GROMACS .gro file of C-alpha atoms in nm:
model
  383
    1MET     CA    1  -0.075   3.562  24.200
    2ASN     CA    2  -0.264   3.243  24.273
    3ALA     CA    3  -0.394   3.106  23.940
    4SER     CA    4  -0.742   3.079  24.085
    5GLU     CA    5  -0.738   3.453  24.158
    6ALA     CA    6  -0.633   3.561  23.807
    7SER     CA    7  -0.883   3.764  23.609
    8TYR     CA    8  -0.737   3.668  23.271
    9ASP     CA    9  -0.578   3.362  23.116
   10LEU     CA   10  -0.329   3.559  22.908
   11VAL     CA   11  -0.220   3.920  22.872
   12LEU     CA   12  -0.011   4.062  22.591
   13THR     CA   13   0.165   4.352  22.757
   14ASP     CA   14   0.380   4.649  22.654
   15ALA     CA   15   0.245   4.646  22.299
   16ARG     CA   16   0.128   4.896  22.041
   17ILE     CA   17  -0.234   4.792  22.008
   18CYS     CA   18  -0.383   4.890  21.670
   19ASP     CA   19  -0.741   4.819  21.567
   20PRO     CA   20  -0.909   5.025  21.295
   21ALA     CA   21  -1.242   4.860  21.377
   22THR     CA   22  -1.253   5.024  21.722
   23GLY     CA   23  -1.021   5.319  21.658
   24ILE     CA   24  -0.759   5.197  21.906
   25ASP     CA   25  -0.393   5.286  21.849
   26HIS     CA   26  -0.195   5.316  22.171
   27ILE     CA   27   0.061   5.145  22.393
   28GLY     CA   28  -0.102   4.910  22.640
   29ASP     CA   29  -0.215   4.558  22.720
   30LEU     CA   30  -0.461   4.314  22.569
   31ALA     CA   31  -0.620   4.051  22.793
   32VAL     CA   32  -0.770   3.718  22.691
   33SER     CA   33  -1.003   3.487  22.881
   34GLY     CA   34  -1.071   3.154  22.716
   35ASP     CA   35  -1.118   3.221  22.346
   36ARG     CA   36  -1.241   3.580  22.392
   37ILE     CA   37  -1.079   3.921  22.415
   38ALA     CA   38  -1.155   4.027  22.772
   39ALA     CA   39  -1.003   4.374  22.804
   40VAL     CA   40  -0.785   4.635  22.638
   41GLY     CA   41  -0.612   4.881  22.868
   42THR     CA   42  -0.306   4.927  23.087
   43GLY     CA   43  -0.175   4.747  23.395
   44LEU     CA   44  -0.351   4.420  23.311
   45ALA     CA   45  -0.050   4.189  23.331
   46SER     CA   46  -0.066   4.163  23.710
   47GLN     CA   47  -0.411   4.006  23.680
   48ALA     CA   48  -0.311   3.728  23.438
   49ARG     CA   49  -0.216   3.362  23.471
   50GLN     CA   50   0.033   3.422  23.191
   51ALA     CA   51   0.178   3.746  23.054
   52ILE     CA   52   0.383   3.788  22.737
   53LYS     CA   53   0.590   4.108  22.725
   54LEU     CA   54   0.608   4.234  22.367
   55ASP     CA   55   0.851   4.527  22.397
   56GLY     CA   56   0.653   4.756  22.172
   57LYS     CA   57   0.556   4.506  21.903
   58VAL     CA   58   0.234   4.575  21.715
   59VAL     CA   59  -0.079   4.386  21.821
   60THR     CA   60  -0.363   4.371  21.570
   61ALA     CA   61  -0.669   4.162  21.508
   62GLY     CA   62  -0.587   3.834  21.339
   63TRP     CA   63  -0.509   3.899  20.974
   64ILE     CA   64  -0.751   3.763  20.715
   65ASP     CA   65  -0.621   3.663  20.373
   66LEU     CA   66  -0.935   3.674  20.159
   67HIS     CA   67  -0.773   3.527  19.848
   68VAL     CA   68  -0.545   3.224  19.860
   69GLN     CA   69  -0.558   2.952  19.598
   70GLY     CA   70  -0.784   2.669  19.691
   71GLY     CA   71  -0.982   2.434  19.476
   72THR     CA   72  -1.330   2.348  19.592
   73GLY     CA   73  -1.661   2.334  19.408
   74ALA     CA   74  -2.007   2.193  19.468
   75TYR     CA   75  -1.884   1.833  19.432
   76THR     CA   76  -1.595   1.873  19.673
   77ILE     CA   77  -1.719   2.106  19.950
   78PRO     CA   78  -1.783   1.819  20.199
   79ALA     CA   79  -1.433   1.679  20.135
   80PHE     CA   80  -1.280   2.026  20.164
   81LYS     CA   81  -1.450   2.067  20.501
   82HIS     CA   82  -1.342   1.725  20.629
   83PHE     CA   83  -0.985   1.711  20.504
   84ILE     CA   84  -0.886   2.080  20.506
   85ALA     CA   85  -1.102   2.319  20.711
   86ASP     CA   86  -1.182   2.091  21.004
   87ARG     CA   87  -0.817   1.985  21.044
   88ALA     CA   88  -0.656   2.327  21.007
   89LEU     CA   89  -0.523   2.529  21.297
   90THR     CA   90  -0.617   2.846  21.113
   91ASP     CA   91  -0.975   2.956  21.046
   92ILE     CA   92  -1.050   2.850  20.688
   93ARG     CA   93  -1.356   2.958  20.493
   94CYS     CA   94  -1.420   2.911  20.123
   95PHE     CA   95  -1.561   3.079  19.815
   96PRO     CA   96  -1.636   2.770  19.603
   97SER     CA   97  -1.590   2.791  19.229
   98ILE     CA   98  -1.903   2.804  19.015
   99ASN     CA   99  -1.772   2.496  18.834
  100SER     CA  100  -1.860   2.185  19.028
  101ALA     CA  101  -1.510   2.036  19.048
  102GLY     CA  102  -1.328   2.342  19.178
  103THR     CA  103  -1.018   2.521  19.054
  104LEU     CA  104  -0.793   2.219  19.012
  105ARG     CA  105  -0.424   2.304  18.968
  106GLY     CA  106  -0.506   2.671  18.937
  107GLY     CA  107  -0.760   2.609  18.665
  108LEU     CA  108  -0.498   2.525  18.402
  109SER     CA  109  -0.750   2.293  18.236
  110GLY     CA  110  -0.996   2.578  18.212
  111PRO     CA  111  -1.163   2.475  17.886
  112ILE     CA  112  -1.238   2.135  18.040
  113ILE     CA  113  -1.353   2.210  18.395
  114HIS     CA  114  -1.496   2.561  18.362
  115THR     CA  115  -1.751   2.506  18.086
  116PRO     CA  116  -2.121   2.586  18.142
  117GLU     CA  117  -2.187   2.211  18.135
  118VAL     CA  118  -1.988   2.168  18.458
  119VAL     CA  119  -2.207   2.409  18.654
  120ASP     CA  120  -2.480   2.287  18.892
  121VAL     CA  121  -2.632   2.590  19.060
  122ASP     CA  122  -2.887   2.387  19.253
  123LEU     CA  123  -2.617   2.169  19.410
  124LEU     CA  124  -2.392   2.466  19.483
  125VAL     CA  125  -2.676   2.649  19.657
  126ALA     CA  126  -2.766   2.338  19.855
  127GLU     CA  127  -2.405   2.290  19.971
  128ALA     CA  128  -2.376   2.657  20.066
  129LYS     CA  129  -2.690   2.630  20.278
  130ALA     CA  130  -2.566   2.305  20.433
  131HIS     CA  131  -2.234   2.464  20.535
  132PRO     CA  132  -2.318   2.827  20.618
  133LEU     CA  133  -2.011   2.895  20.834
  134LEU     CA  134  -1.773   2.753  20.574
  135VAL     CA  135  -1.916   2.885  20.247
  136ARG     CA  136  -1.911   3.264  20.256
  137GLY     CA  137  -1.928   3.352  19.886
  138PHE     CA  138  -1.849   3.219  19.539
  139GLY     CA  139  -1.529   3.262  19.341
  140GLU     CA  140  -1.307   3.316  19.179
  141ILE     CA  141  -1.557   3.391  18.904
  142HIS     CA  142  -1.342   3.403  18.592
  143ALA     CA  143  -1.427   3.719  18.402
  144GLU     CA  144  -1.125   3.716  18.171
  145SER     CA  145  -1.033   3.673  17.805
  146GLY     CA  146  -0.981   3.296  17.802
  147SER     CA  147  -1.319   3.204  17.944
  148PHE     CA  148  -1.499   3.482  17.755
  149SER     CA  149  -1.355   3.367  17.422
  150ARG     CA  150  -1.519   3.026  17.471
  151TRP     CA  151  -1.855   3.086  17.634
  152GLY     CA  152  -1.898   3.456  17.692
  153PHE     CA  153  -2.021   3.551  18.038
  154GLY     CA  154  -2.271   3.267  18.062
  155VAL     CA  155  -2.084   3.102  18.351
  156VAL     CA  156  -2.050   3.438  18.528
  157ARG     CA  157  -2.426   3.486  18.508
  158ARG     CA  158  -2.482   3.142  18.658
  159ALA     CA  159  -2.265   3.251  18.949
  160ARG     CA  160  -2.481   3.560  18.988
  161GLU     CA  161  -2.783   3.330  19.011
  162ALA     CA  162  -2.618   3.132  19.293
  163SER     CA  163  -2.537   3.459  19.470
  164GLU     CA  164  -2.893   3.587  19.445
  165ARG     CA  165  -3.034   3.261  19.578
  166THR     CA  166  -2.804   3.258  19.882
  167GLY     CA  167  -2.733   3.625  19.951
  168LEU     CA  168  -2.360   3.555  19.927
  169PRO     CA  169  -2.111   3.777  19.741
  170LEU     CA  170  -1.911   3.698  19.428
  171TYR     CA  171  -1.535   3.733  19.391
  172PHE     CA  172  -1.442   3.822  19.033
  173HIS     CA  173  -1.109   3.721  18.883
  174THR     CA  174  -0.982   3.977  18.632
  175GLY     CA  175  -0.689   3.944  18.392
  176GLU     CA  176  -0.617   3.677  18.132
  177LEU     CA  177  -0.577   3.331  18.287
  178PHE     CA  178  -0.702   3.053  18.059
  179GLU     CA  179  -0.577   2.986  17.708
  180VAL     CA  180  -0.763   3.216  17.469
  181ASP     CA  181  -0.948   3.101  17.158
  182GLU     CA  182  -0.769   3.350  16.933
  183ALA     CA  183  -1.047   3.350  16.676
  184ARG     CA  184  -1.277   3.493  16.945
  185ARG     CA  185  -1.035   3.696  17.156
  186PRO     CA  186  -1.227   3.990  17.308
  187GLU     CA  187  -1.101   4.345  17.287
  188PRO     CA  188  -0.920   4.385  17.621
  189ARG     CA  189  -1.111   4.691  17.741
  190SER     CA  190  -1.450   4.540  17.656
  191LEU     CA  191  -1.462   4.308  17.958
  192LEU     CA  192  -1.467   4.548  18.253
  193PRO     CA  193  -1.796   4.721  18.154
  194GLN     CA  194  -1.961   4.380  18.131
  195ILE     CA  195  -1.824   4.279  18.472
  196LEU     CA  196  -1.950   4.600  18.629
  197ALA     CA  197  -2.295   4.541  18.478
  198ILE     CA  198  -2.314   4.205  18.659
  199ALA     CA  199  -2.139   4.300  18.985
  200ARG     CA  200  -2.332   4.421  19.289
  201ALA     CA  201  -2.246   4.611  19.608
  202GLY     CA  202  -2.066   4.374  19.842
  203ASP     CA  203  -1.903   4.177  19.561
  204VAL     CA  204  -1.523   4.177  19.534
  205LEU     CA  205  -1.325   4.271  19.224
  206GLY     CA  206  -0.988   4.098  19.236
  207HIS     CA  207  -0.641   4.178  19.103
  208VAL     CA  208  -0.715   4.549  19.070
  209TYR     CA  209  -0.347   4.644  19.026
  210SER     CA  210  -0.276   4.370  18.772
  211ALA     CA  211  -0.059   4.431  18.465
  212MET     CA  212  -0.282   4.224  18.236
  213PRO     CA  213  -0.422   4.411  17.930
  214ASP     CA  214  -0.775   4.284  18.000
  215GLY     CA  215  -0.747   4.363  18.370
  216VAL     CA  216  -0.919   4.636  18.568
  217LEU     CA  217  -0.696   4.913  18.430
  218GLY     CA  218  -0.506   4.747  18.146
  219LYS     CA  219  -0.307   5.001  17.948
  220ASP     CA  220  -0.543   5.289  18.027
  221GLN     CA  221  -0.386   5.588  18.198
  222THR     CA  222  -0.680   5.642  18.432
  223PRO     CA  223  -0.952   5.415  18.569
  224SER     CA  224  -1.293   5.439  18.409
  225PRO     CA  225  -1.562   5.658  18.570
  226ALA     CA  226  -1.780   5.347  18.583
  227LEU     CA  227  -1.523   5.168  18.801
  228ILE     CA  228  -1.491   5.467  19.032
  229ASP     CA  229  -1.870   5.489  19.063
  230ALA     CA  230  -1.902   5.116  19.131
  231ALA     CA  231  -1.639   5.133  19.407
  232ALA     CA  232  -1.813   5.435  19.559
  233ASN     CA  233  -2.137   5.236  19.560
  234GLY     CA  234  -2.005   4.930  19.739
  235LEU     CA  235  -1.805   4.715  19.495
  236LEU     CA  236  -1.496   4.612  19.695
  237LEU     CA  237  -1.154   4.633  19.530
  238ASP     CA  238  -0.897   4.370  19.628
  239ILE     CA  239  -0.526   4.359  19.548
  240GLY     CA  240  -0.516   3.979  19.507
  241PHE     CA  241  -0.139   4.024  19.475
  242GLY     CA  242  -0.044   3.705  19.291
  243ILE     CA  243   0.192   3.686  18.995
  244ASN     CA  244   0.057   3.982  18.796
  245PHE     CA  245   0.068   4.264  19.053
  246SER     CA  246   0.227   4.571  18.897
  247TYR     CA  247   0.375   4.878  19.068
  248GLU     CA  248   0.325   5.072  18.746
  249THR     CA  249  -0.046   4.987  18.737
  250ALA     CA  250  -0.073   5.065  19.107
  251ARG     CA  251   0.077   5.410  19.059
  252ARG     CA  252  -0.173   5.498  18.786
  253MET     CA  253  -0.466   5.381  18.999
  254ILE     CA  254  -0.336   5.559  19.309
  255ALA     CA  255  -0.284   5.881  19.112
  256ALA     CA  256  -0.658   5.869  19.040
  257GLY     CA  257  -0.736   5.809  19.408
  258VAL     CA  258  -0.828   5.442  19.365
  259TRP     CA  259  -0.706   5.240  19.665
  260PRO     CA  260  -0.803   4.884  19.756
  261ARG     CA  261  -1.049   4.807  20.032
  262ILE     CA  262  -0.893   4.465  20.074
  263ILE     CA  263  -0.533   4.343  20.063
  264SER     CA  264  -0.499   3.972  19.992
  265SER     CA  265  -0.208   3.761  19.872
  266ASP     CA  266  -0.332   3.509  19.613
  267VAL     CA  267  -0.057   3.287  19.752
  268HIS     CA  268  -0.019   2.958  19.567
  269GLY     CA  269   0.240   2.705  19.461
  270LEU     CA  270   0.333   2.614  19.108
  271PHE     CA  271   0.030   2.509  18.905
  272SER     CA  272   0.221   2.257  18.695
  273VAL     CA  273   0.329   2.035  18.987
  274MET     CA  274   0.180   1.947  19.323
  275HIS     CA  275   0.290   2.094  19.657
  276ASP     CA  276   0.575   2.307  19.521
  277ASN     CA  277   0.604   2.659  19.663
  278SER     CA  278   0.971   2.703  19.572
  279ALA     CA  279   0.900   2.998  19.341
  280LEU     CA  280   0.679   3.183  19.590
  281ASP     CA  281   0.824   3.531  19.647
  282TYR     CA  282   0.525   3.723  19.786
  283SER     CA  283   0.300   3.703  20.092
  284LEU     CA  284   0.025   3.886  20.276
  285PRO     CA  285   0.271   4.076  20.502
  286GLY     CA  286   0.473   4.154  20.190
  287ALA     CA  287   0.171   4.288  20.001
  288PHE     CA  288   0.084   4.498  20.308
  289ALA     CA  289   0.436   4.648  20.318
  290ARG     CA  290   0.431   4.722  19.945
  291LEU     CA  291   0.101   4.910  19.968
  292ILE     CA  292   0.226   5.122  20.255
  293ALA     CA  293   0.545   5.198  20.062
  294LEU     CA  294   0.323   5.313  19.773
  295GLY     CA  295   0.153   5.560  20.007
  296MET     CA  296  -0.141   5.379  20.167
  297PRO     CA  297  -0.195   5.501  20.525
  298PHE     CA  298  -0.111   5.239  20.788
  299ALA     CA  299  -0.459   5.235  20.944
  300GLU     CA  300  -0.627   5.190  20.603
  301ALA     CA  301  -0.389   4.911  20.507
  302LEU     CA  302  -0.448   4.741  20.842
  303ALA     CA  303  -0.825   4.763  20.794
  304ALA     CA  304  -0.775   4.599  20.454
  305VAL     CA  305  -0.634   4.283  20.619
  306THR     CA  306  -0.866   4.277  20.922
  307ILE     CA  307  -1.208   4.437  20.952
  308ASN     CA  308  -1.278   4.488  20.580
  309PRO     CA  309  -1.240   4.122  20.481
  310ALA     CA  310  -1.424   4.026  20.801
  311ARG     CA  311  -1.720   4.228  20.671
  312VAL     CA  312  -1.708   4.041  20.340
  313LEU     CA  313  -1.739   3.720  20.542
  314ASP     CA  314  -2.023   3.875  20.748
  315GLU     CA  315  -1.816   3.800  21.060
  316GLU     CA  316  -1.715   4.150  21.172
  317ALA     CA  317  -1.855   4.101  21.523
  318GLU     CA  318  -1.639   3.789  21.569
  319ILE     CA  319  -1.311   3.841  21.380
  320GLY     CA  320  -1.112   4.125  21.225
  321THR     CA  321  -1.142   4.332  21.542
  322LEU     CA  322  -0.997   4.361  21.892
  323ALA     CA  323  -1.333   4.460  22.041
  324VAL     CA  324  -1.397   4.316  22.386
  325GLY     CA  325  -1.604   4.000  22.349
  326SER     CA  326  -1.480   3.915  22.001
  327ARG     CA  327  -1.286   3.597  21.938
  328ALA     CA  328  -0.924   3.619  22.047
  329ASP     CA  329  -0.767   3.586  21.702
  330VAL     CA  330  -0.465   3.817  21.724
  331THR     CA  331  -0.155   3.889  21.517
  332VAL     CA  332   0.166   4.021  21.676
  333LEU     CA  333   0.404   4.200  21.439
  334GLU     CA  334   0.763   4.309  21.463
  335GLU     CA  335   0.820   4.629  21.268
  336ARG     CA  336   1.152   4.648  21.084
  337ILE     CA  337   1.278   4.987  20.963
  338GLU     CA  338   1.551   4.941  20.705
  339ASP     CA  339   1.602   4.953  20.330
  340TRP     CA  340   1.451   4.637  20.181
  341PRO     CA  341   1.393   4.530  19.817
  342MET     CA  342   1.049   4.398  19.716
  343ARG     CA  343   0.960   4.285  19.364
  344ASP     CA  344   0.629   4.298  19.182
  345GLY     CA  345   0.511   4.044  18.926
  346GLN     CA  346   0.687   4.235  18.648
  347ALA     CA  347   1.031   4.217  18.816
  348GLU     CA  348   1.032   4.586  18.914
  349VAL     CA  349   1.202   4.637  19.251
  350LEU     CA  350   1.061   4.880  19.506
  351ARG     CA  351   1.283   4.977  19.801
  352VAL     CA  352   1.064   4.984  20.110
  353GLU     CA  353   1.164   5.139  20.442
  354ARG     CA  354   0.919   4.959  20.669
  355ARG     CA  355   0.794   4.604  20.682
  356TRP     CA  356   0.618   4.389  20.940
  357ILE     CA  357   0.703   4.032  21.035
  358PRO     CA  358   0.448   3.812  21.217
  359ARG     CA  359   0.610   3.684  21.537
  360LEU     CA  360   0.312   3.546  21.729
  361VAL     CA  361  -0.048   3.458  21.661
  362LEU     CA  362  -0.334   3.386  21.897
  363ARG     CA  363  -0.591   3.151  21.748
  364ALA     CA  364  -0.901   3.152  21.965
  365GLY     CA  365  -0.679   3.257  22.255
  366GLN     CA  366  -0.409   2.993  22.205
  367PRO     CA  367  -0.055   3.114  22.121
  368VAL     CA  368   0.101   2.991  21.797
  369VAL     CA  369   0.451   3.083  21.680
  370PRO     CA  370   0.456   3.126  21.298
  371THR     CA  371   0.710   2.925  21.101
  372LEU     CA  372   0.757   3.215  20.853
  373ARG     CA  373   0.807   2.954  20.579
  374LEU     CA  374   0.577   3.134  20.335
  375VAL     CA  375   0.669   3.495  20.408
  376ARG     CA  376   1.007   3.491  20.235
  377ASP     CA  377   0.967   3.840  20.092
  378VAL     CA  378   0.977   4.002  20.438
  379ILE     CA  379   1.242   3.796  20.615
  380ALA     CA  380   1.615   3.746  20.576
  381PRO     CA  381   1.724   3.384  20.519
  382ASP     CA  382   1.850   3.358  20.879
  383ALA     CA  383   1.553   3.535  21.042
   0.00000   0.00000   0.00000
């Protein structure tokens, strides 16, 4: 075909196209024109300038990892935009910390940089309004034993104020993180009711399958009725996999019918040194595979990495979907069916039968081949 006669710039052909947002799950083609999804159907490859045959690989909307470790606050949002977001190939948004400096080195100096004195709600609100496409919420809001033992939930309430003034959601961190003032250590199960009293529909509760005693479930055998009610009324539960994810906690929550609405990775390097990811043994595709192995239906898990986080960002018409006219952010996955070991944060090994490896990404219509450098838990060393 003459390039001038082509209807589409690119067609992904012979693929399993899966999109919970539109209800699509069938073998076919996906066509792209410019940076937009132009068509979903069959027989589209003959009308394209370029066609990529996928041999049955899975095509989904571009995956959205709602929780990766960053470190921006009101003081550093402009620098974050200039040096990180504007230069990235991926689409980066942020949930700035309520403390003005941001979560430096994972917040290890919590008592120093997370005090109420390092909160400037007026500045945070002003920066959020100045950068509306970048700032899509506030978090992580540390609702855990270390921060509570020093200043209660005063900082959390300041975050609520910023949320109410901007209409943006909060992302709550749960599970002990900062060093605890032992003289004022809270009873582990006392924190969740206070979090739920502050949280609103549309907020996100993170690390919901954490092993930490002051986490969402802790040592309880069943989740509280208040948590179940809050989730039913719009509080969004996120895996936030990280270093404290627990299969044992997950099984107790799942037995009570409590599944996440969002699957995110909480991927980060070592907090004690800079730019060291050598210990990283989990990823977003890995968290996805683990949840499916635990019994989460494929379509629900896929929604939890596409359309559901897109709704948190208030971008569901643009990303997280393969709807015609939406931006052509696409993930192409190779499904592997074989016995594969996957650890949780407590060193328990789960043998999974299915996992998915990202082999191609479209970012605004442009093909990108993933390096796979940070998805070690789903690939063999020579993959």
